[in-house]
Amino acid sequence: MAATRRKKSSTRRTAKPALRPYRLAPDVRPHDVDVHVTVDPQNEAAFHGEVVHRLRVAKRRRSLELHADDLVVSAPVVEAAGRRLRGRLERHPERETIEVVLAEPLPPGEATLRLSFRGTLRSDLRGLYAASSGAHRYAFTQLEAPDARRFFPCFDEPAMKARFRLSVTTSTRNTVLSNNPVEKIEPLGRGRKTVHFRRTPPLSTYLLALAVGELVASEPVHCGETELRIWHVPGKEHLTRFGLEAGRETLGRLEAYFDLPYPYDKLDLVAVPDFEAGAMENAGAVFFRETLLLIDPETATLQEKKRAAEVICHELAHMWYGDLVTMAWWDDLWLNEAFATWMAFHVVDAWKPEWKMWNDFQHHRAAALGLDALAETHPIYVKVRTPNEATQNFDLITYEKGASVVRMIERFLGAETFREGVRRYIRAHREGNAVAADLWNALAEASGQDVEPVVRAWIEQAGFPLLRLRRTERDGRSWLRFEQTRFLSNPKSHANGALWPVPWVGRVAAGESTRTVRQLLTRRRGEIELPVRGPRFVYGNAEEGGFYRPLHDESELAALAGALDALLPVERMGLVGHQWAAARAGHAGLASFLELALSFAKERDADVLLSLRSPLELCARSAGRSLGGEAEAALRARVARAFGDAFEASGWEPGPREGNDERLRRAALLGLVGELGESPAVLAEARVRCEAFLADRRSLEPNLADAVVALAARVGDAALFERYLAASREAATPQDQRRFLLGLGSFTDPELVERALALTLTEAVGTQDVALLLTRLLANRAASERAWTFVKRRWPKLRRRMPPMLVTRPIEALPALGTRAYRRDVAAFFRANPVPTAARTIKQTLEQFALNLAFDERAEPELAGWLGKP
Ligand SMILES: [Zn+2]
């Protein structure tokens, strides 16, 4: 699954009390399952069906237990050895199962279990749920992690793979899509039909898919033997070209990487009009949010295209890694997601090197480093008892830290060795299940190295190391002393004795060029001999390939600041992130960070400029809280001045043959000077340009669109608010719809803030977007207090409109409230209104909130001193 970027994802439905084991008996396994469903979303909210499980029973049993939740199940029939056994149904809602208790024992061997079921199309984007687009109504499935049991009674564990034969009765005007191609369509008369799908290869229940409604397909494109199509609601035919190209290009590269053809019979990419996650890797029928699949290449920003390509590739990587070879249990979910995340950057980078995907990855890695520095973080590997616990782990640690660790291992072993290990792993376990150790074994075989000891510390220990680095000269040679401790954001916390084997790579200046030095650091402290005598500088995390923070001493830092051009852009991004983290954690001065940040005024790389945004915004808000509005305005003005010349030189209009780099740099500068610096002239110009943009979407360089829509809203009136609302309703592309809808969250006029808040409870905002708009409002400093009051007052209703994976987003934005009193208020509110599935997020948010407050106190004198200087 790809989460929606927060960057990425999160948690889940109310945990139920622990009673009896949650796992199904391992001695009853389905191997073939026929499911028939009758569903017609245009006319009925209910659905019903029958399921026949063909089972292999290893031991004599008195009952059969399987999953079913929020379904009415009836008419159990068990047959074995040519006989029909009588049985009655018992329900176990606490573990989301039903049990057929038999009047006589079931002998070992083959058995058949038939059940009837009925349910209602859900409204929470889970199980088999209702979605709409204009007047069209649809039913879609979303079954990961434990939601197949809300679609039909089933053995809903990833290791219970079976072949499924699905048939669906519905109105003739509906398209019906599932994992496999259609075998036949049976007309039933009176406008109805039954669609029979071909039997699937062995699949886990969470990978099944069903879409029913009026959907339109693109022409197919071919990738080798595979037919690839995009399906969407009517009227979006012109938005499929980019997604088809990204699908074909990345699929071919994935086949080459795994050295194994695409494993299913066809490939449908389905744009779903209301969808909780970013996308879901259903085998052969991948579902997406519309914004991540339907693209107008003329008006989309480069960021939108890159993100769509990355998510498409992430899901396609899952076809092998996740679908063909599936984790045996949810505790190894991280491996699925970490691998698919890493693979997507790897493959899209190979397809479009000019997109510099690893620079994007650096932003995600930075967010993971931030979260993983909290006391309330968790190890990548967490024991999982229930699937609901697994779903709590759909977060930055699982995806981004996981992908960083995969990348570190790949670099440590070498790309070809790593690929050979992955190929062995996939070949050995295809159509089956595997555990993490199977991958380490395959990598060990491929490399001849014992991989597990290096990997385990990174997977099983929470947090990551700080490497303090200091250069020394001795015996006519140069050495780098290192000392490792756990890095924690709280300067008062005491690091425990955790130790990581660090596959260290440093960049060392050698004359005018640089070279990299590698060493596996297995001890807490020691020395690395440098290959160059008295190098101009040493940078402690070359290409930011390691998941650790280097901390250079003052003299090295000065050397690096004087040689920024000799570092790669990702290293400059890394340097900014590491210095900021060090300043926040009290390991380094804030003033020197601010000087470093403003020294990037001539920076050419957009991603480096983007990496300055959030630290400087936090400094500005901190100055506002501790020193007052004037100090905040002074800091913002200083940023606007520092980057203003560069923005002016770049101008609003692109040059005649301008490439992506310059376009993205302009957008990043607009963010610094306009959104962060709040330059009045830039705000006024954005307002004017936004008018033109509303009238003609081609009037603006596409990469400026997000910033211009957000900036104009800050100074916008009720008329502009109405136009945004209309623009989002009538948008020609999903990206435009999203841009103007979320733009409603950037207004500052109190009445318009209230209007935007009220909209979150109406149909004007789809279920998939409620949490995102609310997050925007909570982060908007002119709106955050009103938004929090609204959240508290309307919580029960809002919660129903925020599916479990999204409800964490607005919670994470709450530290923007910024005062001790608000922190107490937030803590008290969630004590009285617990969200068990977001329990970890709430703790992390309160910790982050406390860290911000402590930072305000510590930063005050340094900020005052720095602002006092010219
Ligand atoms: Zn995924």
Tab-separated table of C-alpha atoms in Angstrom, residues 122 228 240 251 330 365 408 411 430 505 731 809 858:
chain	number	residue	atom	x	y	z
A	122	ARG	CA	-19.567	0.785	4.029
A	228	LEU	CA	-2.051	-2.710	-19.118
A	240	THR	CA	-4.478	8.465	-18.751
A	251	LEU	CA	6.886	-2.614	-15.219
A	330	TRP	CA	1.859	-8.882	9.646
A	365	ARG	CA	14.298	10.183	4.976
A	408	MET	CA	22.051	1.106	3.237
A	411	ARG	CA	25.075	-0.089	-0.812
A	430	ARG	CA	6.987	-17.568	-5.296
A	505	VAL	CA	30.816	6.070	3.959
A	731	ALA	CA	-11.837	21.006	-11.720
A	809	ARG	CA	-2.773	13.588	10.226
A	858	ARG	CA	16.314	27.668	24.954
